[in-house]
Amino acid sequence: MRKNILVLLVASILLVGCMGGAHGKGHGKGGGLKMKYYQNLCRSVSVENTVRDIVWSKVSADPAMAAKLLRLHYHDCFVRGCDGSILLDPTQNTTTEKTAGPNRSISGYEVIDEIKTKLEANCPGTVSCADIVALAARDAVSFQFRREMWPVFTGRKDGRVSLASEVGGNLPSANANFTTLLNQFGTKGLNLNDLVTLSGAHTIGISHCTLVARRLYNFTGVGDADPSLDPTYAQTLRNLCPNPINPSTALEMDPNSSLSFDSDYYRALNQHKGLFVSDAALLTNRQSASVAKILENPKLFFAQFAMSMVKMGAVEVLTGGQGEVRTNCRVVNS
Ligand code: HEM
Ligand SMILES: *[C@@H]1O[C@H](CO)[C@@H](O)[C@H](O)[C@H]1NC(C)=O
Ligand SMILES: *[C@@H]1O[C@H](CO)[C@@H](O)[C@H](O)[C@H]1NC(C)=O
Ligand SMILES: *[C@@H]1O[C@H](CO)[C@@H](O)[C@H](O)[C@H]1NC(C)=O
Ligand SMILES: *[C@@H]1O[C@H](CO)[C@@H](O)[C@H](O)[C@H]1NC(C)=O
Ligand SMILES: CC(=O)N[C@H]1CO[C@H](CO)[C@@H](O)[C@@H]1O
């Protein structure tokens, strides 16, 4: 009986997941992407194994790197699609995405460079930086489990444009409310189910006190501390983030297990211990709150996360004759 209820829940999650894919451009695993895209294009090494081996050795040496690489892919996909635009260094004339405000804790660029160098040596001009980022995100999360946590369809091309000015409007803020979050995900072809599921990425990694300060203190012009935050957890956070706030103080997003990719995020969330306003906002909508309840089950979370990552990985991708394959992920080809 219990099992039947679970099956039903999964089925309805999957259904909601599929129905949401009808708008936005270039998403869906179609999007021109496919499995084993590089099989015949790069014969001297396995592209997938090369990425995995380097990522696993980096994450094994520094477990915090898993969250960095996962977030890198998200930030790439949400601004101009998954086209490697997050990797471009600023030039004399342009300020690129990575220079924008939300770049604060973004890193992992050196890992992507190392993979790229290895692949260029074996198959020059073949493997896009955008695909490397997508594979690296999957492999980073997968290290903990020693198995692929979701399929990565490949064949993305790299974009030639990256503008700091495009980051603000596209990346949801930590203080965004439910309506804004749903709208911002909607413009990427991602639905309510994807929003709740992908927010579960906050089961790993760190944040900073500046991003939660206004939930903890009564600042002039901002208003009261956030009453939706569990009072005990709020006090814990005030101890970690004393006022005045030190902007460089880091905070674990899932205090119980910020290095373990699991469904604890939802347990915390449902106990009103979500860190950001954007996390807590998921409980303000009846539908998303019930999805958050369901996703406390690890099996359902992993299955649903896999599906939503495939969708996110296809957002506004460049394929076929579009874009280019950069030879250096930090600069466009000349
Ligand atoms: C729903 C909207 C989202 C908002 C508002 C949001 C916001 C944030 C913020 C403010 C931080 C902390 C950054 C810092 O302190 O510098 C963060 C960290 C992180 N985010 Fe999100 N995020 C969202 C969705 C996602 C998604 C979809 C993913 C991936 C699928 C993701 C993965 C991560 C990871 C892994 C970290 C930790 C990074 C680290 O440890 O360095 N986030 N996010
Ligand atoms: C950058 O700006 C300079 C001066 O305006 C111009 O000469 C140069 O062509 C520009 N370079 C690029 C890559 O746009
Ligand atoms: C959500 O935030 C947006 C942008 O800040 C604001 O315009 C809107 O009124 C807010 N909606 C709710 C329901 O609070
Ligand atoms: C926050 O500040 C406002 C305005 O000064 C005041 O009315 C309110 O009572 C304060 N709230 C708390 C919890 O101190
Ligand atoms: C954190 O761990 C404690 C002790 O094991 C447990 O009681 C609590 O439910 C956990 N909280 C979350 C949000 O997982
Ligand atoms: C590495 C990098 O570009 N950091 C930038 C991140 O954003 C802040 C604020 O906009 C800049 O001051 C940093 O230089």
Short mmCIF file of C-alpha atoms and ligand atoms in Angstrom, two decimals:
data_model
loop_
_atom_site.label_atom_id
_atom_site.label_comp_id
_atom_site.label_asym_id
_atom_site.label_seq_id
_atom_site.Cartn_x
_atom_site.Cartn_y
_atom_site.Cartn_z
CA MET A 1 0.00 0.00 0.00
CA ARG A 2 2.73 2.42 1.05
CA LYS A 3 4.61 1.46 -2.06
CA ASN A 4 1.58 2.19 -4.25
CA ILE A 5 1.27 5.64 -2.78
CA LEU A 6 4.92 6.29 -3.53
CA VAL A 7 4.51 5.11 -7.10
CA LEU A 8 1.55 7.42 -7.51
CA LEU A 9 3.50 10.33 -6.12
CA VAL A 10 6.42 9.65 -8.44
CA ALA A 11 4.06 9.36 -11.38
CA SER A 12 2.45 12.70 -10.58
CA ILE A 13 5.81 14.39 -10.10
CA LEU A 14 6.94 13.05 -13.48
CA LEU A 15 3.73 14.23 -15.08
CA VAL A 16 4.05 17.73 -13.67
CA GLY A 17 7.68 17.65 -14.79
CA CYS A 18 6.78 16.86 -18.40
CA MET A 19 3.91 19.27 -18.72
CA GLY A 20 6.03 22.22 -17.78
CA GLY A 21 8.36 21.78 -20.73
CA ALA A 22 6.15 23.39 -23.30
CA HIS A 23 7.60 26.88 -23.38
CA GLY A 24 11.01 28.54 -23.40
CA LYS A 25 13.50 27.89 -26.17
CA GLY A 26 15.97 25.16 -26.87
CA HIS A 27 15.27 23.04 -23.81
CA GLY A 28 14.18 19.47 -23.38
CA LYS A 29 16.74 16.79 -23.92
CA GLY A 30 16.03 17.23 -27.60
CA GLY A 31 17.48 20.71 -27.86
CA GLY A 32 19.90 19.05 -30.31
CA LEU A 33 21.84 17.29 -27.56
CA LYS A 34 22.49 13.57 -27.48
CA MET A 35 24.19 10.81 -25.55
CA LYS A 36 27.74 9.87 -26.55
CA TYR A 37 28.00 12.85 -28.89
CA TYR A 38 31.81 12.63 -28.74
CA GLN A 39 32.14 8.90 -29.30
CA ASN A 40 33.11 9.24 -32.94
CA LEU A 41 34.49 12.76 -32.76
CA CYS A 42 37.19 12.02 -30.19
CA ARG A 43 38.55 8.50 -30.52
CA SER A 44 41.89 8.80 -28.73
CA VAL A 45 40.33 9.19 -25.29
CA SER A 46 36.90 8.82 -23.74
CA VAL A 47 35.68 12.37 -23.14
CA GLU A 48 33.34 11.27 -20.36
CA ASN A 49 36.04 9.27 -18.55
CA THR A 50 38.57 12.07 -18.85
CA VAL A 51 36.20 14.57 -17.23
CA ARG A 52 35.19 12.09 -14.55
CA ASP A 53 38.76 11.12 -13.63
CA ILE A 54 39.91 14.72 -13.18
CA VAL A 55 36.76 15.80 -11.33
CA TRP A 56 36.85 12.81 -9.00
CA SER A 57 40.48 13.43 -8.11
CA LYS A 58 39.74 17.12 -7.39
CA VAL A 59 36.65 16.39 -5.29
CA SER A 60 38.45 13.63 -3.46
CA ALA A 61 41.23 16.10 -2.56
CA ASP A 62 38.77 18.91 -1.74
CA PRO A 63 35.17 17.80 -1.01
CA ALA A 64 33.93 21.42 -1.09
CA MET A 65 34.69 21.45 -4.82
CA ALA A 66 31.57 19.39 -5.56
CA ALA A 67 29.27 22.30 -4.69
CA LYS A 68 31.42 24.75 -6.67
CA LEU A 69 31.18 22.71 -9.85
CA LEU A 70 27.44 22.12 -9.47
CA ARG A 71 26.79 25.84 -8.99
CA LEU A 72 29.03 26.75 -11.93
CA HIS A 73 26.75 24.78 -14.28
CA TYR A 74 23.61 26.40 -12.83
CA HIS A 75 25.03 29.89 -13.25
CA ASP A 76 26.13 29.08 -16.78
CA CYS A 77 22.69 27.79 -17.79
CA PHE A 78 20.67 30.63 -16.27
CA VAL A 79 22.50 33.40 -18.12
CA ARG A 80 22.39 32.99 -21.93
CA GLY A 81 21.86 29.26 -21.63
CA CYS A 82 24.42 26.51 -21.01
CA ASP A 83 26.99 27.97 -23.39
CA GLY A 84 30.12 28.32 -21.25
CA SER A 85 29.60 32.10 -21.04
CA ILE A 86 30.28 32.01 -17.28
CA LEU A 87 33.87 30.97 -18.03
CA LEU A 88 34.88 33.97 -20.14
CA ASP A 89 37.36 36.33 -18.54
CA PRO A 90 36.72 40.05 -18.80
CA THR A 91 38.57 41.81 -21.62
CA GLN A 92 39.63 45.42 -21.94
CA ASN A 93 36.24 46.18 -23.45
CA THR A 94 33.80 43.90 -21.68
CA THR A 95 32.88 42.95 -18.13
CA THR A 96 31.78 39.34 -18.34
CA GLU A 97 29.32 37.30 -16.25
CA LYS A 98 31.96 36.14 -13.80
CA THR A 99 32.64 39.72 -12.72
CA ALA A 100 29.02 40.34 -11.65
CA GLY A 101 27.92 40.53 -8.01
CA PRO A 102 26.66 36.96 -7.53
CA ASN A 103 30.10 35.66 -8.54
CA ARG A 104 31.20 35.90 -4.92
CA SER A 105 31.76 32.27 -4.12
CA ILE A 106 31.95 30.93 -7.65
CA SER A 107 35.07 28.93 -8.31
CA GLY A 108 36.15 25.76 -10.01
CA TYR A 109 37.40 27.56 -13.11
CA GLU A 110 40.86 25.95 -12.76
CA VAL A 111 39.31 22.48 -12.77
CA ILE A 112 37.54 23.24 -16.04
CA ASP A 113 40.81 24.61 -17.47
CA GLU A 114 42.68 21.45 -16.53
CA ILE A 115 40.08 19.22 -18.17
CA LYS A 116 40.08 21.41 -21.25
CA THR A 117 43.86 21.27 -21.56
CA LYS A 118 43.82 17.49 -21.37
CA LEU A 119 41.06 17.20 -23.97
CA GLU A 120 42.67 19.74 -26.32
CA ALA A 121 45.88 17.68 -26.23
CA ASN A 122 43.97 14.60 -27.34
CA CYS A 123 41.18 15.97 -29.52
CA PRO A 124 41.90 19.59 -30.44
CA GLY A 125 38.96 21.90 -31.04
CA THR A 126 36.41 19.18 -30.36
CA VAL A 127 34.95 19.27 -26.86
CA SER A 128 33.06 22.41 -25.88
CA CYS A 129 33.61 24.16 -22.58
CA ALA A 130 29.84 24.15 -22.00
CA ASP A 131 29.79 20.33 -22.20
CA ILE A 132 32.76 20.09 -19.86
CA VAL A 133 30.90 22.22 -17.29
CA ALA A 134 27.77 20.05 -17.62
CA LEU A 135 29.72 16.80 -17.25
CA ALA A 136 31.82 18.17 -14.39
CA ALA A 137 28.70 19.16 -12.41
CA ARG A 138 27.30 15.64 -12.75
CA ASP A 139 30.60 13.98 -11.89
CA ALA A 140 31.20 16.27 -8.92
CA VAL A 141 27.91 15.22 -7.31
CA SER A 142 28.40 11.60 -8.39
CA PHE A 143 31.75 11.14 -6.64
CA GLN A 144 30.01 10.57 -3.30
CA PHE A 145 28.02 7.69 -4.81
CA ARG A 146 30.65 6.34 -7.25
CA ARG A 147 27.97 6.17 -9.94
CA GLU A 148 26.46 8.59 -12.46
CA MET A 149 23.62 10.41 -10.74
CA TRP A 150 22.07 11.66 -14.00
CA PRO A 151 22.67 11.34 -17.74
CA VAL A 152 24.43 14.24 -19.44
CA PHE A 153 23.44 14.79 -23.04
CA THR A 154 26.22 16.51 -24.99
CA GLY A 155 26.82 18.50 -28.15
CA ARG A 156 26.60 22.02 -26.68
CA LYS A 157 28.60 24.71 -28.42
CA ASP A 158 30.26 27.65 -26.70
CA GLY A 159 28.87 31.16 -26.94
CA ARG A 160 30.89 34.24 -27.86
CA VAL A 161 29.05 36.70 -25.64
CA SER A 162 29.20 37.14 -21.87
CA LEU A 163 27.90 40.28 -20.18
CA ALA A 164 27.95 41.09 -16.49
CA SER A 165 24.83 43.19 -17.06
CA GLU A 166 22.79 40.09 -17.93
CA VAL A 167 23.40 38.32 -14.62
CA GLY A 168 21.14 40.35 -12.33
CA GLY A 169 17.88 39.84 -14.19
CA ASN A 170 18.40 36.15 -14.86
CA LEU A 171 19.81 34.69 -11.66
CA PRO A 172 17.28 34.62 -8.85
CA SER A 173 18.35 36.49 -5.73
CA ALA A 174 18.60 34.91 -2.28
CA ASN A 175 15.78 37.24 -1.24
CA ALA A 176 13.41 36.40 -4.09
CA ASN A 177 9.81 35.50 -3.25
CA PHE A 178 7.96 32.51 -4.68
CA THR A 179 6.34 34.41 -7.56
CA THR A 180 9.66 35.81 -8.71
CA LEU A 181 11.39 32.45 -8.43
CA LEU A 182 8.68 30.70 -10.41
CA ASN A 183 8.76 33.42 -13.07
CA GLN A 184 12.54 33.34 -13.36
CA PHE A 185 12.56 29.55 -13.67
CA GLY A 186 9.67 29.82 -16.10
CA THR A 187 11.66 31.98 -18.50
CA LYS A 188 14.14 29.08 -18.69
CA GLY A 189 11.40 26.57 -19.45
CA LEU A 190 11.62 25.20 -15.92
CA ASN A 191 8.47 24.67 -13.86
CA LEU A 192 7.44 24.63 -10.21
CA ASN A 193 8.59 21.06 -9.82
CA ASP A 194 12.04 21.91 -11.22
CA LEU A 195 12.24 24.94 -8.93
CA VAL A 196 11.60 22.90 -5.79
CA THR A 197 13.81 20.05 -6.92
CA LEU A 198 16.80 22.07 -8.10
CA SER A 199 16.72 24.17 -4.93
CA GLY A 200 17.67 20.87 -3.26
CA ALA A 201 21.17 21.53 -4.62
CA HIS A 202 21.50 23.62 -1.47
CA THR A 203 22.02 20.35 0.37
CA ILE A 204 25.71 20.95 -0.32
CA GLY A 205 27.95 23.97 -0.15
CA ILE A 206 28.35 27.25 1.59
CA SER A 207 26.91 30.73 1.65
CA HIS A 208 27.81 33.97 3.41
CA CYS A 209 26.36 35.89 6.35
CA THR A 210 25.57 38.92 4.18
CA LEU A 211 22.93 36.90 2.33
CA VAL A 212 20.94 35.98 5.44
CA ALA A 213 21.61 39.01 7.66
CA ARG A 214 18.26 40.61 6.96
CA ARG A 215 16.48 37.48 8.14
CA LEU A 216 18.29 37.75 11.49
CA TYR A 217 18.28 41.40 12.47
CA ASN A 218 15.94 44.35 12.49
CA PHE A 219 17.68 46.71 10.07
CA THR A 220 16.28 50.17 9.37
CA GLY A 221 14.66 50.24 5.96
CA VAL A 222 14.54 46.47 5.72
CA GLY A 223 12.16 45.63 8.53
CA ASP A 224 12.00 42.97 11.16
CA ALA A 225 13.92 39.77 11.40
CA ASP A 226 12.13 37.08 9.38
CA PRO A 227 9.35 35.51 11.48
CA SER A 228 9.19 32.52 9.13
CA LEU A 229 12.62 31.37 10.30
CA ASP A 230 12.69 28.79 13.10
CA PRO A 231 13.61 30.81 16.25
CA THR A 232 16.23 28.35 17.50
CA TYR A 233 17.89 28.17 14.11
CA ALA A 234 17.72 31.97 13.85
CA GLN A 235 19.61 32.20 17.14
CA THR A 236 22.22 29.71 15.90
CA LEU A 237 22.64 31.85 12.80
CA ARG A 238 22.95 35.05 14.85
CA ASN A 239 25.75 33.39 16.81
CA LEU A 240 27.51 32.49 13.58
CA CYS A 241 26.82 35.89 12.02
CA PRO A 242 27.09 38.56 14.73
CA ASN A 243 26.02 42.09 13.86
CA PRO A 244 27.81 44.02 12.30
CA ILE A 245 28.08 41.40 9.62
CA ASN A 246 31.48 40.29 8.42
CA PRO A 247 30.96 39.79 4.68
CA SER A 248 33.61 37.10 4.43
CA THR A 249 32.09 34.79 7.05
CA ALA A 250 30.90 31.62 5.35
CA LEU A 251 27.92 29.52 6.44
CA GLU A 252 27.05 25.94 5.63
CA MET A 253 23.76 25.74 3.78
CA ASP A 254 22.82 22.37 5.28
CA PRO A 255 24.38 22.57 8.74
CA ASN A 256 23.96 18.84 9.40
CA SER A 257 25.74 17.62 6.29
CA SER A 258 26.92 20.32 3.92
CA LEU A 259 29.30 17.92 2.18
CA SER A 260 26.73 15.19 1.69
CA PHE A 261 24.37 15.30 -1.25
CA ASP A 262 21.11 14.08 0.29
CA SER A 263 17.48 15.06 0.84
CA ASP A 264 18.12 16.70 4.24
CA TYR A 265 17.60 20.08 2.60
CA TYR A 266 13.87 19.33 2.51
CA ARG A 267 13.77 18.14 6.11
CA ALA A 268 15.44 21.40 7.15
CA LEU A 269 13.15 23.41 4.88
CA ASN A 270 10.02 21.81 6.31
CA GLN A 271 11.30 22.61 9.81
CA HIS A 272 11.59 26.28 8.74
CA LYS A 273 15.36 26.02 8.68
CA GLY A 274 15.87 26.90 5.04
CA LEU A 275 18.72 29.40 4.87
CA PHE A 276 17.58 31.94 2.28
CA VAL A 277 14.31 33.76 1.77
CA SER A 278 14.29 31.94 -1.59
CA ASP A 279 14.41 28.58 0.21
CA ALA A 280 11.71 29.49 2.72
CA ALA A 281 9.61 30.89 -0.14
CA LEU A 282 9.02 27.36 -1.38
CA LEU A 283 6.75 26.79 1.63
CA THR A 284 4.59 29.81 0.85
CA ASN A 285 2.90 28.06 -2.07
CA ARG A 286 0.62 25.10 -1.40
CA GLN A 287 1.76 23.11 -4.43
CA SER A 288 5.48 23.64 -3.99
CA ALA A 289 5.22 22.98 -0.26
CA SER A 290 3.70 19.59 -0.98
CA VAL A 291 6.46 18.78 -3.47
CA ALA A 292 9.00 19.74 -0.78
CA LYS A 293 7.34 17.25 1.58
CA ILE A 294 7.57 14.48 -0.99
CA LEU A 295 11.21 15.15 -1.75
CA GLU A 296 12.24 14.39 1.83
CA ASN A 297 12.32 10.83 0.52
CA PRO A 298 15.90 10.42 -0.82
CA LYS A 299 14.92 8.06 -3.64
CA LEU A 300 12.34 10.47 -4.98
CA PHE A 301 14.71 13.40 -4.62
CA PHE A 302 17.51 11.70 -6.56
CA ALA A 303 15.17 10.58 -9.32
CA GLN A 304 13.57 13.97 -9.66
CA PHE A 305 16.87 15.85 -9.39
CA ALA A 306 18.23 13.77 -12.26
CA MET A 307 15.29 14.75 -14.46
CA SER A 308 15.43 18.41 -13.59
CA MET A 309 19.20 18.56 -14.18
CA VAL A 310 18.72 17.09 -17.66
CA LYS A 311 16.17 19.84 -18.33
CA MET A 312 18.36 22.58 -16.89
CA GLY A 313 21.32 21.30 -18.90
CA ALA A 314 19.40 21.90 -22.12
CA VAL A 315 18.33 25.48 -21.43
CA GLU A 316 18.95 27.68 -24.49
CA VAL A 317 21.84 25.53 -25.68
CA LEU A 318 23.73 26.31 -28.88
CA THR A 319 24.02 23.24 -31.11
CA GLY A 320 24.98 22.26 -34.65
CA GLY A 321 26.36 25.23 -36.54
CA GLN A 322 25.66 27.70 -33.72
CA GLY A 323 28.48 28.99 -31.54
CA GLU A 324 31.97 27.52 -31.52
CA VAL A 325 34.21 25.13 -29.64
CA ARG A 326 36.59 27.36 -27.73
CA THR A 327 40.21 26.26 -27.55
CA ASN A 328 40.65 28.16 -24.27
CA CYS A 329 37.55 28.27 -22.06
CA ARG A 330 38.41 31.77 -20.82
CA VAL A 331 38.53 33.53 -24.20
CA VAL A 332 36.49 33.40 -27.38
CA ASN A 333 38.28 32.05 -30.45
CA SER A 334 39.90 34.78 -32.53
C1 HEM B 1 16.23 28.85 -6.65
C2 HEM B 1 17.01 29.88 -6.84
C3 HEM B 1 18.40 29.93 -6.26
C4 HEM B 1 18.88 30.94 -5.50
C5 HEM B 1 18.16 32.21 -5.09
C6 HEM B 1 20.23 30.58 -5.14
C7 HEM B 1 21.07 31.36 -4.39
C8 HEM B 1 22.29 30.97 -3.90
C9 HEM B 1 23.14 31.79 -3.07
C10 HEM B 1 22.83 33.21 -2.66
C11 HEM B 1 24.22 31.05 -2.74
C12 HEM B 1 25.37 31.45 -1.84
C13 HEM B 1 26.38 32.24 -2.62
C14 HEM B 1 27.39 32.92 -1.76
O1 HEM B 1 27.34 32.90 -0.54
O2 HEM B 1 28.28 33.52 -2.36
C15 HEM B 1 24.06 29.76 -3.37
C16 HEM B 1 24.95 28.73 -3.27
C17 HEM B 1 24.83 27.55 -3.98
N1 HEM B 1 23.87 27.25 -4.93
FE1 HEM B 1 22.17 28.26 -5.23
N2 HEM B 1 20.53 29.37 -5.68
C18 HEM B 1 19.45 28.93 -6.38
C19 HEM B 1 19.35 27.77 -7.12
C20 HEM B 1 20.39 26.88 -7.28
C21 HEM B 1 20.39 25.80 -8.21
C22 HEM B 1 19.29 25.53 -9.24
C23 HEM B 1 21.56 25.14 -8.04
C24 HEM B 1 22.10 23.95 -8.79
C25 HEM B 1 21.37 23.08 -9.46
C26 HEM B 1 22.27 25.79 -6.97
C27 HEM B 1 23.46 25.37 -6.43
C28 HEM B 1 24.14 26.02 -5.41
C29 HEM B 1 25.29 25.44 -4.74
C30 HEM B 1 25.86 24.05 -4.96
C31 HEM B 1 25.74 26.42 -3.85
C32 HEM B 1 26.95 26.32 -2.90
C33 HEM B 1 28.17 26.88 -3.58
C34 HEM B 1 29.46 26.72 -2.79
O3 HEM B 1 29.53 25.94 -1.84
O4 HEM B 1 30.42 27.41 -3.16
N3 HEM B 1 21.54 26.86 -6.55
N4 HEM B 1 22.89 29.75 -4.09
C1 LIG B 2 38.37 47.36 -27.57
O1 LIG B 2 38.31 48.79 -27.57
C2 LIG B 2 39.36 49.37 -28.32
C3 LIG B 2 39.26 50.90 -28.09
O2 LIG B 2 37.92 51.33 -28.19
C4 LIG B 2 39.21 48.97 -29.78
O3 LIG B 2 40.26 49.55 -30.54
C5 LIG B 2 39.31 47.45 -29.88
O4 LIG B 2 39.06 47.03 -31.20
C6 LIG B 2 38.27 46.80 -28.97
N1 LIG B 2 38.50 45.38 -28.97
C7 LIG B 2 37.51 44.50 -29.09
C8 LIG B 2 37.92 43.08 -29.02
O5 LIG B 2 36.37 44.83 -29.27
C1 LIG B 3 7.63 39.44 -5.09
O1 LIG B 3 8.74 40.23 -5.41
C2 LIG B 3 8.52 41.08 -6.50
C3 LIG B 3 9.85 41.72 -6.87
O2 LIG B 3 10.52 42.22 -5.76
C4 LIG B 3 7.45 42.09 -6.13
O3 LIG B 3 7.20 42.97 -7.20
C5 LIG B 3 6.17 41.34 -5.80
O4 LIG B 3 5.18 42.25 -5.34
C6 LIG B 3 6.43 40.29 -4.73
N1 LIG B 3 5.25 39.44 -4.62
C7 LIG B 3 4.73 39.12 -3.45
C8 LIG B 3 3.54 38.23 -3.50
O5 LIG B 3 5.18 39.52 -2.39
C1 LIG B 4 12.11 46.70 14.48
O1 LIG B 4 12.19 48.10 14.28
C2 LIG B 4 10.93 48.73 14.15
C3 LIG B 4 11.17 50.21 13.80
O2 LIG B 4 12.22 50.73 14.57
C4 LIG B 4 10.12 48.54 15.44
O3 LIG B 4 8.85 49.11 15.27
C5 LIG B 4 10.00 47.05 15.71
O4 LIG B 4 9.33 46.84 16.94
C6 LIG B 4 11.35 46.39 15.78
N1 LIG B 4 11.19 44.96 15.92
C7 LIG B 4 11.91 44.24 16.78
C8 LIG B 4 11.65 42.78 16.83
O5 LIG B 4 12.75 44.73 17.52
C1 LIG B 5 20.07 17.39 12.13
O1 LIG B 5 20.59 16.39 12.97
C2 LIG B 5 19.84 16.26 14.18
C3 LIG B 5 20.57 15.26 15.05
O2 LIG B 5 20.90 14.12 14.31
C4 LIG B 5 18.41 15.81 13.87
O3 LIG B 5 17.65 15.69 15.04
C5 LIG B 5 17.77 16.87 12.97
O4 LIG B 5 16.47 16.44 12.56
C6 LIG B 5 18.62 17.12 11.75
N1 LIG B 5 18.07 18.24 11.05
C7 LIG B 5 17.86 18.24 9.76
C8 LIG B 5 17.25 19.47 9.25
O5 LIG B 5 18.16 17.32 9.02
C1 LIG B 6 36.67 37.24 -9.73
C2 LIG B 6 35.78 38.41 -9.92
O1 LIG B 6 35.54 38.83 -11.01
N1 LIG B 6 35.27 38.95 -8.81
C3 LIG B 6 34.34 40.05 -8.84
C4 LIG B 6 33.01 39.63 -8.25
O2 LIG B 6 32.11 40.70 -8.10
C5 LIG B 6 32.59 41.72 -7.28
C6 LIG B 6 31.46 42.71 -7.09
O3 LIG B 6 30.85 43.05 -8.31
C7 LIG B 6 33.86 42.34 -7.91
O4 LIG B 6 34.36 43.36 -7.09
C8 LIG B 6 34.91 41.22 -8.05
O5 LIG B 6 36.05 41.70 -8.69
#
